[in-house]
XYZ file of C-alpha atoms in Angstrom:
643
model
C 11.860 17.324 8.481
C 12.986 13.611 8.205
C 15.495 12.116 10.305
C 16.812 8.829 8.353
C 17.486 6.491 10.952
C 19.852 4.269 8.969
C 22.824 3.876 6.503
C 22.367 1.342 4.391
C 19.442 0.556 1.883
C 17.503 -2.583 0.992
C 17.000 -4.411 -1.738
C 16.191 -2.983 -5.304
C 12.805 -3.605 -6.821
C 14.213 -1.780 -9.786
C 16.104 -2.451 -12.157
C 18.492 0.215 -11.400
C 20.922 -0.358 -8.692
C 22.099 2.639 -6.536
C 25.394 3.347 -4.777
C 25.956 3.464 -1.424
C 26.213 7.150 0.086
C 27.485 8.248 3.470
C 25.203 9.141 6.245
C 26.241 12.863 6.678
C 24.890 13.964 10.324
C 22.973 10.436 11.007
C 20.576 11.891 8.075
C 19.889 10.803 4.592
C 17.475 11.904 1.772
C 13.848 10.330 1.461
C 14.834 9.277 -2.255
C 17.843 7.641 -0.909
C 15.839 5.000 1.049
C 15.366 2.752 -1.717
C 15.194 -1.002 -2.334
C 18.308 -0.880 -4.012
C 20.466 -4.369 -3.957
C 22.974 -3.763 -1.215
C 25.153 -6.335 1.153
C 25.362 -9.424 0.091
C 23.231 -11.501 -2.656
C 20.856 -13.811 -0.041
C 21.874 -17.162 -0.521
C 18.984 -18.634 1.315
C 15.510 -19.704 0.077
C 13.431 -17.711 2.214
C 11.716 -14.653 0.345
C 12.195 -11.021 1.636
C 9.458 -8.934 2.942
C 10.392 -5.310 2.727
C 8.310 -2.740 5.283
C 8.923 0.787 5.712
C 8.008 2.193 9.130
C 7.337 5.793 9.339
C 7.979 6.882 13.017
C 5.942 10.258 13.507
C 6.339 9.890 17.605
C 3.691 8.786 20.193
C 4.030 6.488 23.727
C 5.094 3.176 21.699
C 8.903 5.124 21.593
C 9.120 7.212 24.456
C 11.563 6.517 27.213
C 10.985 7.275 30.847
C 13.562 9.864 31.988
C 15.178 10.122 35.650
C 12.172 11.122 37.042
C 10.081 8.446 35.541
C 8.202 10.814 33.346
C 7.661 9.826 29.683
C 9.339 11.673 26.871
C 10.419 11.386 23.653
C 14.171 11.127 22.791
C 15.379 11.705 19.256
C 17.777 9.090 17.815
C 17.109 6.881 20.728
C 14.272 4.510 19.165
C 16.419 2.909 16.718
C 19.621 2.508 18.383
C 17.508 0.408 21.084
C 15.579 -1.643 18.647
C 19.028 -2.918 16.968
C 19.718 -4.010 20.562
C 16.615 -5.804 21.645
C 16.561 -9.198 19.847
C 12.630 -9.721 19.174
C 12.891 -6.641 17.137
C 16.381 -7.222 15.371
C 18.721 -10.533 14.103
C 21.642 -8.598 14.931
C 23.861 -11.761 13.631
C 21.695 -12.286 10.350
C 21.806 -8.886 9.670
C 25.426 -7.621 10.177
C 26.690 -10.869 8.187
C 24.020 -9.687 5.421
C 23.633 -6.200 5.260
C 26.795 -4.975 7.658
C 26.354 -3.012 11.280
C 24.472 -0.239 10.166
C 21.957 -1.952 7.847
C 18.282 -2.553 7.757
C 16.667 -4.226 10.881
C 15.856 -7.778 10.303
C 13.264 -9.570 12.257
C 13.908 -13.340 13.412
C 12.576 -16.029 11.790
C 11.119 -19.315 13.136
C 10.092 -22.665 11.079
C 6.722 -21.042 9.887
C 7.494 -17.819 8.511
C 7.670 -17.599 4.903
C 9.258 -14.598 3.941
C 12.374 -12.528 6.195
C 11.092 -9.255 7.363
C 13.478 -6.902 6.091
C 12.893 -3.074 7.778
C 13.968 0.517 7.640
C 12.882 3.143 10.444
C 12.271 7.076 9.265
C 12.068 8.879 12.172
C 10.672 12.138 12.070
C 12.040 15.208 13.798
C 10.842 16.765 15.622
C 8.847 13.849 16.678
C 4.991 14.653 17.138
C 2.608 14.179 19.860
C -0.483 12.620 18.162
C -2.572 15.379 20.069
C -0.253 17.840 18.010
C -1.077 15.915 14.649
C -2.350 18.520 12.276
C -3.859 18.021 8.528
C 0.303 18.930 7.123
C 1.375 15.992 9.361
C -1.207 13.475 7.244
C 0.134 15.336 4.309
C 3.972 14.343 4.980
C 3.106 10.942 5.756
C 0.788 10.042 2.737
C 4.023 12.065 1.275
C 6.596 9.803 2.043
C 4.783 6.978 1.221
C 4.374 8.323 -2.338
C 7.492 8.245 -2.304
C 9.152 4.763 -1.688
C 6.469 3.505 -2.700
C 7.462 1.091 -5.636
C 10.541 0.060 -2.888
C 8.441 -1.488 -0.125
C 5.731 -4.299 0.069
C 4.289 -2.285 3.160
C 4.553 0.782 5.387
C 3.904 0.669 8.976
C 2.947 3.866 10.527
C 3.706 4.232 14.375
C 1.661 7.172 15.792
C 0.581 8.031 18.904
C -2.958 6.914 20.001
C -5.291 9.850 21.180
C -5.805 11.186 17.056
C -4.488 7.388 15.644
C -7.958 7.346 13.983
C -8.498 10.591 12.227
C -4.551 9.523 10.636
C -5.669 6.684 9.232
C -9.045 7.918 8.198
C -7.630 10.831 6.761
C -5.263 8.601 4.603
C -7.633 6.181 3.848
C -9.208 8.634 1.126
C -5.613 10.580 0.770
C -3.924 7.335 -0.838
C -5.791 7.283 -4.394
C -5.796 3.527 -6.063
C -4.013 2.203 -2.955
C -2.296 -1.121 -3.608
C -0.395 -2.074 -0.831
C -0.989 -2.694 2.951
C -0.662 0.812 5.052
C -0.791 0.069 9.128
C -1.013 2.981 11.818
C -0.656 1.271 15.039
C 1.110 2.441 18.515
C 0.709 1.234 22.243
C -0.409 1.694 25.867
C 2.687 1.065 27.160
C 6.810 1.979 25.691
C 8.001 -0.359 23.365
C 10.753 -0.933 25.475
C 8.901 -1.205 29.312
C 9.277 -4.447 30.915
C 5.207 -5.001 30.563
C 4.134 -3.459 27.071
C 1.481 -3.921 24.425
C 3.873 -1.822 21.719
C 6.338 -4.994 21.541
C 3.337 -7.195 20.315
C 1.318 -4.374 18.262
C 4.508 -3.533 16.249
C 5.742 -7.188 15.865
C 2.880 -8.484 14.232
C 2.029 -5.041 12.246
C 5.387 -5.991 10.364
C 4.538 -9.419 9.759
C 1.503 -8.703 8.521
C 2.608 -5.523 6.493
C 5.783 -7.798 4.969
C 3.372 -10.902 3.963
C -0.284 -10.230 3.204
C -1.671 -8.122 0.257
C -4.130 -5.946 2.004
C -4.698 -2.940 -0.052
C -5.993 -0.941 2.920
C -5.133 1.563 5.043
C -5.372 -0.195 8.218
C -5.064 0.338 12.210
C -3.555 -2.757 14.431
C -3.914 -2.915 17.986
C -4.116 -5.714 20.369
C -4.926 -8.912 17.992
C -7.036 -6.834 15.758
C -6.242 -5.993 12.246
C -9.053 -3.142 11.382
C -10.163 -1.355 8.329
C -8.814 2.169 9.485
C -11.393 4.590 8.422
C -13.857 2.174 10.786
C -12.015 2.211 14.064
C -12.408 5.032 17.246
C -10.251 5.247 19.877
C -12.451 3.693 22.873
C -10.022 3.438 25.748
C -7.094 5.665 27.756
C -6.201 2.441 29.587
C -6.926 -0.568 28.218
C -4.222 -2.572 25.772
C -7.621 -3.499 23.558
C -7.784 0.634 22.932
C -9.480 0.707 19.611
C -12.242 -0.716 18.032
C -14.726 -1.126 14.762
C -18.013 -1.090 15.665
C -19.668 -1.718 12.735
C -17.322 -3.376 10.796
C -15.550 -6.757 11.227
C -11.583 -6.970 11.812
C -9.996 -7.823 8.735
C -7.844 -9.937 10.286
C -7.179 -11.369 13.801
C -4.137 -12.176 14.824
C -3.456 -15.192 17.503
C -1.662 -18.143 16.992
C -1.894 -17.515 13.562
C -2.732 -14.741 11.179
C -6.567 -15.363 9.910
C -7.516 -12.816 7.290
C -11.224 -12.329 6.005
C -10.398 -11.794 1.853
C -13.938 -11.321 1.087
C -14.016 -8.243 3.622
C -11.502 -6.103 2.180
C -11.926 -3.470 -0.189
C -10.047 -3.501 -3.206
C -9.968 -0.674 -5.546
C -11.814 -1.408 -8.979
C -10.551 1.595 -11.274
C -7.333 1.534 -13.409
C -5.313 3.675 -11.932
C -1.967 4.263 -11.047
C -1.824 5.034 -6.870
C -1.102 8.480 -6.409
C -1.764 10.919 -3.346
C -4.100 13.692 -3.449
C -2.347 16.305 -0.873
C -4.419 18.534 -0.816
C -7.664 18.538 1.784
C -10.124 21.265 2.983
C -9.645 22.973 6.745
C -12.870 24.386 6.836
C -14.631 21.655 8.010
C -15.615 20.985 11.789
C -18.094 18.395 14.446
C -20.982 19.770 15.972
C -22.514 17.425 18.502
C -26.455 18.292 19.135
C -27.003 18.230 23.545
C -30.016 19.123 25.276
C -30.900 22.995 25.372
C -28.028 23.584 22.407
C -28.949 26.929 21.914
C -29.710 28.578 18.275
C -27.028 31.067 18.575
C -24.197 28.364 18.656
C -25.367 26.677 15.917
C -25.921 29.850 13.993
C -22.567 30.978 15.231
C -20.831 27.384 14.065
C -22.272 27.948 10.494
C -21.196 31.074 9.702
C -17.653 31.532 7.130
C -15.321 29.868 6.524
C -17.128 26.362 7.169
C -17.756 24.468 3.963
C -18.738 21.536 5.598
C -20.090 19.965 9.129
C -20.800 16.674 10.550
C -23.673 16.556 12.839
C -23.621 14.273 16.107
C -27.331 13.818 16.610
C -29.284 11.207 19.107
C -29.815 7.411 18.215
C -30.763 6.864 14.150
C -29.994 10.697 13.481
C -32.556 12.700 15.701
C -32.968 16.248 16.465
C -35.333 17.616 19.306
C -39.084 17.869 16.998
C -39.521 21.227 19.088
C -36.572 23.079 17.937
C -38.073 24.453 14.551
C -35.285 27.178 15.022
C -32.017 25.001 14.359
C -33.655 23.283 11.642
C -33.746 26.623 10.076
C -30.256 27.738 10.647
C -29.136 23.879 9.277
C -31.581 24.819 6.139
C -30.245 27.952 5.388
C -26.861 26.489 5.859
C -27.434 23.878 3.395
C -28.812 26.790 1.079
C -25.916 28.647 1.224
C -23.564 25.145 -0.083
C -22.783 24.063 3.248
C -22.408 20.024 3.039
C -24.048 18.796 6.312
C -23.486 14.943 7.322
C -25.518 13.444 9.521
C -24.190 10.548 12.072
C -25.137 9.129 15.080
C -23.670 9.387 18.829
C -24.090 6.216 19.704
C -20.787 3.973 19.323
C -22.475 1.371 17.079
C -25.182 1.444 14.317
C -26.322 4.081 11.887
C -28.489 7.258 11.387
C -31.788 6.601 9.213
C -35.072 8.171 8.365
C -37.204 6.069 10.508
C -38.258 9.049 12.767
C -40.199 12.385 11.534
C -37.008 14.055 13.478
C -34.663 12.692 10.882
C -37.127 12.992 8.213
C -37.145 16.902 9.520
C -32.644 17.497 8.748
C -33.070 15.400 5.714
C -36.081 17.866 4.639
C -33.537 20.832 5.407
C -31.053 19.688 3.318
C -28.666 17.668 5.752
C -27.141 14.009 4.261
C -27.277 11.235 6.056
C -23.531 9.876 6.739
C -24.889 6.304 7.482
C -22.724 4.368 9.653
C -19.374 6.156 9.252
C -17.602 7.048 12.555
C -16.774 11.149 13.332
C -13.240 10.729 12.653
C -13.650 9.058 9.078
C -16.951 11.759 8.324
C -14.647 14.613 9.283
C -11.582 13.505 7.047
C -13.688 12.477 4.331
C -15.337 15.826 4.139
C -12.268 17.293 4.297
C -11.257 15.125 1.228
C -14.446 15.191 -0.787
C -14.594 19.419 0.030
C -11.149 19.487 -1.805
C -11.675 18.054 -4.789
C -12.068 20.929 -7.485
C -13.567 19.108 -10.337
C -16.737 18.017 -8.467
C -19.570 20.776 -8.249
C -21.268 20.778 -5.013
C -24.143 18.220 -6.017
C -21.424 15.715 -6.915
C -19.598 16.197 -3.190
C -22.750 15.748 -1.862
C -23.542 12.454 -3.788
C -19.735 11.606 -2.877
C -20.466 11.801 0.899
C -23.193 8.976 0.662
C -20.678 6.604 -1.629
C -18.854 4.253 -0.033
C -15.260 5.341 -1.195
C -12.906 3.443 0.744
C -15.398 1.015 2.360
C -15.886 3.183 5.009
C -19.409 3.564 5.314
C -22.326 0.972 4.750
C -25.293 2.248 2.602
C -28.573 1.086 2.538
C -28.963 -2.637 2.296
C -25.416 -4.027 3.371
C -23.227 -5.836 0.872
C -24.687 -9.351 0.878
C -23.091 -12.408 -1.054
C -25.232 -13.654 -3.021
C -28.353 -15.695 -1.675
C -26.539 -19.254 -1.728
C -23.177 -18.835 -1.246
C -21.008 -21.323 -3.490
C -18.917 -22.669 -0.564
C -21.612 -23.064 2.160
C -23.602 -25.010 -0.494
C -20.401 -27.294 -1.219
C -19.965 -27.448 2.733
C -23.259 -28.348 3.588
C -22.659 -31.957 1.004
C -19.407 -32.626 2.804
C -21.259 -32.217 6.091
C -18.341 -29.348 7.240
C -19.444 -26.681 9.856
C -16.378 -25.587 11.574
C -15.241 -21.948 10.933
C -11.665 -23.060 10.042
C -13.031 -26.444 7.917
C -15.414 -23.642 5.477
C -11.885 -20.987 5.252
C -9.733 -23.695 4.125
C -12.316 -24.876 1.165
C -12.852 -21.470 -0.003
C -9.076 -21.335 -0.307
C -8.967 -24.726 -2.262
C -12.698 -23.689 -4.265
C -12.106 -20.373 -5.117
C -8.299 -20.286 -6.967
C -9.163 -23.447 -8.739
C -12.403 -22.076 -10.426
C -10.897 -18.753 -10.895
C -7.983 -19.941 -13.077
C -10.303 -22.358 -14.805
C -12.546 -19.698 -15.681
C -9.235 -17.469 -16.994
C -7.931 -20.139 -18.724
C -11.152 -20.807 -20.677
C -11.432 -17.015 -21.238
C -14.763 -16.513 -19.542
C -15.185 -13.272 -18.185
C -19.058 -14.456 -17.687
C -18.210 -16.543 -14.971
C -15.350 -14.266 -13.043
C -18.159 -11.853 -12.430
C -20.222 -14.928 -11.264
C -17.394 -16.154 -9.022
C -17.292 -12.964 -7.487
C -21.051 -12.703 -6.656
C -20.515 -16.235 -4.622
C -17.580 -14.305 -2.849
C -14.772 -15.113 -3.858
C -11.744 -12.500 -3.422
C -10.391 -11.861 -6.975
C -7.089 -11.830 -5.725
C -7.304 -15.075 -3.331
C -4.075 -17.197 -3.945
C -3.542 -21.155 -4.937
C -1.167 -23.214 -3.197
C 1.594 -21.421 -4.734
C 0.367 -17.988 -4.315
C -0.529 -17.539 -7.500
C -3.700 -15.398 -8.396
C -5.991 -15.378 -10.910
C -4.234 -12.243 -12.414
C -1.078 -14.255 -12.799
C -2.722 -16.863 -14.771
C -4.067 -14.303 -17.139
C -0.854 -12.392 -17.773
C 0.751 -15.582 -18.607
C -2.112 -16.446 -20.690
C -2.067 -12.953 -22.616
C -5.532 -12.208 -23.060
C -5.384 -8.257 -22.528
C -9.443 -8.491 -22.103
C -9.558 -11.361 -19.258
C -6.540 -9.103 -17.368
C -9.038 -5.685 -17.580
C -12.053 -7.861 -16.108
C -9.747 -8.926 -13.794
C -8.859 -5.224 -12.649
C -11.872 -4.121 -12.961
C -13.138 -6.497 -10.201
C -10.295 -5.003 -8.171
C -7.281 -7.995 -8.885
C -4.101 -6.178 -7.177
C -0.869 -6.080 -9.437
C 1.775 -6.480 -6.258
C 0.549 -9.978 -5.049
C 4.024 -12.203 -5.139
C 3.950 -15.747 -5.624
C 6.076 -18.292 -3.844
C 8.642 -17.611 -6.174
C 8.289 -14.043 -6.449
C 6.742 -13.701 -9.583
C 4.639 -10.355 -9.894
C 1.683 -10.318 -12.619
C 4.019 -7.772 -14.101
C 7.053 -10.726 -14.760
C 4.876 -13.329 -15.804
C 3.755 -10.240 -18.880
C 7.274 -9.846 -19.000
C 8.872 -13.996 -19.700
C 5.678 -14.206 -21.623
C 6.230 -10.509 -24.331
C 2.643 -9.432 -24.158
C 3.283 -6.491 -24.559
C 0.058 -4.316 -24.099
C -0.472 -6.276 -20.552
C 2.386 -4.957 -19.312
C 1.221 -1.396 -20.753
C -2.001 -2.059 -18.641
C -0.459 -3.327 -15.553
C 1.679 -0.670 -15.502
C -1.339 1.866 -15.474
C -2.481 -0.092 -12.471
C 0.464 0.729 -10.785
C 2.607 -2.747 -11.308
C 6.336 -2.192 -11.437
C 9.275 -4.333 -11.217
C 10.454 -6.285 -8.137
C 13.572 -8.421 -6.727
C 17.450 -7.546 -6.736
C 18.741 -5.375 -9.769
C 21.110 -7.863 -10.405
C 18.900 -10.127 -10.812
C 16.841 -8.176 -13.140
C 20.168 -7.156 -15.434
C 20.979 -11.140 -15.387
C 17.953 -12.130 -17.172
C 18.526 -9.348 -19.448
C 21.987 -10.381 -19.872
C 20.882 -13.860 -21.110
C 17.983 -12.503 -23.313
C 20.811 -10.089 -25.111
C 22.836 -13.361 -25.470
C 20.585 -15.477 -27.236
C 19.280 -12.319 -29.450
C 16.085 -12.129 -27.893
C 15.202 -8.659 -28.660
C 11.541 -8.759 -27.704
C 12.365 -9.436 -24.485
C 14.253 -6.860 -23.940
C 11.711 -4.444 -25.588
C 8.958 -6.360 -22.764
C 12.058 -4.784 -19.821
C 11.735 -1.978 -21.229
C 7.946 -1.048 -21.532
C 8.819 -2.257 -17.769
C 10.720 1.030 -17.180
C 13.943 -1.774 -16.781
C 16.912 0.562 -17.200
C 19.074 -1.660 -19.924
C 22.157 -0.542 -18.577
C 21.664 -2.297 -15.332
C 25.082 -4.151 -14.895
C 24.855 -8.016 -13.503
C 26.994 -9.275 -10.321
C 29.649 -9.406 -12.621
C 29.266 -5.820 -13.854
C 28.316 -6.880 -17.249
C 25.245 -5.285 -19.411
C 23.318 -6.844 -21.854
C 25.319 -4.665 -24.017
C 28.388 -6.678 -22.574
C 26.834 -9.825 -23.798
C 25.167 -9.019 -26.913
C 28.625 -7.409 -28.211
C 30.654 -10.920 -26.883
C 28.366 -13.228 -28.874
C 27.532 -10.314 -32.017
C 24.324 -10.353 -31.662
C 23.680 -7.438 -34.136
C 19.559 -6.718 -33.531
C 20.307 -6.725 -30.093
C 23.058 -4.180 -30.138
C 21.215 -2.227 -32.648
C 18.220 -1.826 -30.108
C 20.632 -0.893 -26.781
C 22.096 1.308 -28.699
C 18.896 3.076 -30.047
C 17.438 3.213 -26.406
C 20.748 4.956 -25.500
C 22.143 2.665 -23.274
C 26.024 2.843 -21.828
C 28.639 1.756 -24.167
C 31.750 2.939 -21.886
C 30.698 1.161 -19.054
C 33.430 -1.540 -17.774
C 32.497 -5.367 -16.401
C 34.762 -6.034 -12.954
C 37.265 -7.053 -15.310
C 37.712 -3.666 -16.607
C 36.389 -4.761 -19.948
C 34.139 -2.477 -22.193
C 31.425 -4.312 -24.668
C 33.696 -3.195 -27.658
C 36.739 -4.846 -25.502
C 34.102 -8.224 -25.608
C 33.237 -7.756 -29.379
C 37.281 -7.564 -29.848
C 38.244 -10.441 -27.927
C 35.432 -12.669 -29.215
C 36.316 -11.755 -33.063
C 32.723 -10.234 -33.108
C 33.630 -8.060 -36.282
C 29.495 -6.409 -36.826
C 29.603 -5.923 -32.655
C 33.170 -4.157 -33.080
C 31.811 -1.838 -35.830
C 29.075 -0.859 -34.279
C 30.920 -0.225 -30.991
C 33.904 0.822 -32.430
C 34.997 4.119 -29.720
C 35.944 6.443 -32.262
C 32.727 7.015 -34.307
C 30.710 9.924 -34.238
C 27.253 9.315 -33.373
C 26.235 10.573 -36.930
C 28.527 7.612 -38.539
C 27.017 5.170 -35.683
C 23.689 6.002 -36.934
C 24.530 5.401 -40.694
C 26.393 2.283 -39.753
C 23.164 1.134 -37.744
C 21.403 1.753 -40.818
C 23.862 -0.710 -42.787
C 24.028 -3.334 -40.821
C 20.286 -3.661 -41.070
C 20.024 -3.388 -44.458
């Protein structure tokens, strides 16, 4: 089960604000640990970044015991962190949030947004070399389910199965939209000489700041695409790598992120988990003198599915006629067989009459995908029901979550727009050619959404530009078009794989730019992508508040396609009923009141809307509100007022 390490909650990114509970025990529900607006109202400029860290165990907590000896201690990881100052702004945070709030990481003059943090520990906690497929369940679990609270998760997991985790929920987390980052240490967090301080530092930086809609795995300076990275050391603080993929980011001095590299999912889809994944799966590495018997005796029942280890670009031994057989018959029978190399870099391919031989026999070549991320993706691909087996098989040679490279790798196109425009500047440093794709690429985007040409997006993307690169105000492409309202531009723009969380520098969401501007049927279609609302309840119910003022009933309609809950009180405990009823706006109370909204509830004044309607003279408001109708005689007084 879930320990919850902490009292007090974050801020909302829905509209509906939750109470305060106690802590009974030290523990708390999962649904509990929401964004909900809590403390005090911020009063300074910086943005929050909100990061959930999912604690599951592993060296980066333990504490050394009176013999030296590392174990794990339950309760002990946060109570240290809130005491070690790197990790926690004890000052910021109590004056803010109170003692036992969030943890709060320290700013300096750079940073952009506060990194805002809440720790679920697990208990018991797990040694990764326990991890089991129900432990990748929970965790793609609980980040299912806060979710819509978070801009992030951190996972911190021990380091020996690290990889198969974040393989496993690479494919688990379906239409993924936020950054997920499994990293651990070497070395205790808390030892005087540690790697963990540094690993889980600048995973929640990154996690609170950059859209990266990846499951990823950070260690060292490294940011990696996690279905690419093996475990490659027991000692050294570099202990993982990606051998045939680039990092997606590096992290020195400062944060450089490749956008072009990451893979961004192109369906419209709402993220979801699929929980389910198939245990019959298993590696079989091919040695010298194997015999026939152990690879007979491997493919018997219950295995659905194996991943063969073979020598160099997928060889077998020519003279072993007899374990082509048994993998031939296996594949007969509906056994998936992937073939992938031993060797630490490169891929398997049919450039030898060996491999020629398994691909004869039925076996599929797995390309360039590591063991851990063919093993977990069998497991995943094995478990979905609605595929036949042909479909699986084609599955296992797609490149799903960018973790395998087929065929001819993903070129740009032949000239590349921004090496072209470099090369007639004269430029040729590395950091010279980022910075004018950052200044390029936005620019012609938006120009090509404002002129509605969906012609040149797809161009735009050929050159390489990332759909979802930001301007100087971190504005996208896909905010443009949401203001802009042309429901067909914002589909091309999803289709190319445009992310719906991205935050500007005034955190603005795709999703509130639909909003201020009513279209409607974007908001149905970000939505479907997964979009939902963001920023303090209170601030939410304020705008509101003013929209019921004025009469502005569309608005309110665009909150709630928004799943807004209109009875979301302000600071000063006032709904947009509240307001509507003080200046008789009679559409507007007509619509609350057909959405079933609160009419009881009381401002901090102790003031109900009909007490408003009443003071203001607001004669329509009062009989509409009037406490001692029926709802029958409500509804037939609705009726007259709007006829």
């Amino acid at each position: 089960m879930l320990s919850v390490s902490m009292s007090q909650t974050p801020v909302n990114t829905e509209a509906r604000d939750e109470s305060q509970t106690e802590n009974v025990g030290g523990r708390r529900p999962m649904d509990q640990l929401r964004n909900n607006s809590s403390g005090r109202m911020a009063t300074e400029t910086v943005r929050d970044g909100r990061v959930l860290v999912l604690y599951t165990g592993g060296t980066i907590g333990m504490i050394r015991n009176e013999n030296g000896v590392l174990v794990p201690k339950e309760n002990a990881f946060l109570k240290k962190l809130r005491n070690y100052p790197h990790m926690h702004d004890r000052e910021y945070a109590e004056e803010r949030f109170g003692s036992m709030g969030p943890l709060v990481l320290p700013m300096n003059a750079t940073d952009s947004r506060r990194v805002i943090y809440n720790v679920l520990e697990y208990s018991p906690l797990c040694d990764s070399s326990n991890m089991t497929m129900d432990d990748w369940i929970r965790i793609a679990e609980d980040i299912k389910q806060s979710y819509e609270h978070f801009d992030g998760f951190v996972v911190l997991h021990g380091t020996d199965t690290l990889s198969y985790t974040a393989s496993a929920l690479s494919f688990m987390l379906e239409a993924l939209g936020k950054i997920v980052i499994l990293t651990g240490s070497q070395v205790p967090i808390f030892d005087t000489r540690s790697d963990g301080l540094d690993n889980f530092l600048s995973s929640l930086v990154i996690a609170a700041n950059y859209n990266i809609p990846e499951v990823c795995v950070y260690f060292g300076t490294n940011l990696m695409r996690g279905n690419r990275t093996s475990k490659i050391s027991a000692t050294a603080f570099e202990a993982f790598s990606s051998p045939n993929c680039a990092p997606l980011a590096k992290a020195n001095i400062k944060i450089e992120v490749d956008y072009r590299a990451i893979f961004r999912p192109c369906t419209l889809e709402k993220f979801h988990v699929h929980a389910s994944l198939n245990r019959n799966v298993g590696l079989l590495r091919i040695f010298p003198s194997i015999t026939t018997d152990l690879v007979k005796t491997f493919l018997q029942p219950p295995i659905e599915g194996v991943v063969l280890q073979t020598y160099g670009a997928g060889n077998m031994p020519m003279n072993r006629k007899d374990i082509i057989i048994e993998l031939s018959e296996a594949a007969k029978r509906g056994i998936i067989i992937v073939n992938i190399t031993q060797c630490s870099t490169g891929c398997v391919s049919g450039v030898y009459e060996s491999g020629k031989q398994l691909e004869e026999a039925g076996v599929i070549s797995g390309f360039d995908m590591t063991p851990e991320a063919a093993l977990t993706k069998l497991a995943y691909v094995l478990s979905k029901k609605e595929w036949d087996i042909e479909t699986k098989r084609q599955m296992m040679q797609t490149n799903l979550r960018g973790e395998l490279t087929a065929g001819r790798p993903p070129f740009l196109q032949d000239l590349d727009l921004v090496d072209a425009v470099a090369r007639s500047l004269r430029i040729s440093s590395t950091s010279e050619l980022q910075e004018l794709g950052t200044i390029l690429f936005p620019a012609m985007l938006n120009a090509a959404v404002l002129s509605h040409d969906e012609v040149k997006l797809e161009a735009l993307k050929g050159y390489g530009a990332d759909i979802s690169q930001t301007n100087a105000d971190g504005r996208t492409a896909l905010h443009i078009a949401c203001c802009e309202g042309d429901v067909r531009i914002v589909h091309c723009l999803l289709r190319m794989g445009a992310n719906v969380h991205i935050k500007d520098r005034f955190d603005r969401t795709p999703l509130t730019d639909a909003i201020e501007y009513d279209h409607h049927e974007i908001i149905k279609v970000l939505l479907q992508c997964g979009a939902h609302l963001h920023g303090s309840a209170h601030l939410i119910a304020e705008k509101m508040c003013i929209a019921a003022a004025v009469g502005n009933v569309k608005r309110l309609k665009s909150y709630g396609l928004a799943n807004a809950d209109l009875s979301q009180h302000d600071i000063s405990g006032r709904t947009p009923l509240h307001f509507a009823a003080l200046h008789n706006k009679v559409s507007v109370i007509q619509f609350l009141l057909e959405k079933g909204v609160e009419t009881e509830c009381l401002d901090k004044a102790g003031q109900s809307p009909y007490d408003l309607a009443k003071a203001a003279g607001s004669a329509e408001a009062m009989t509409l509100l009037s406490p001692s109708k029926s709802s029958n005689t409500l509804s037939n007084e609705i009726q007259s007022v709007s006829s």
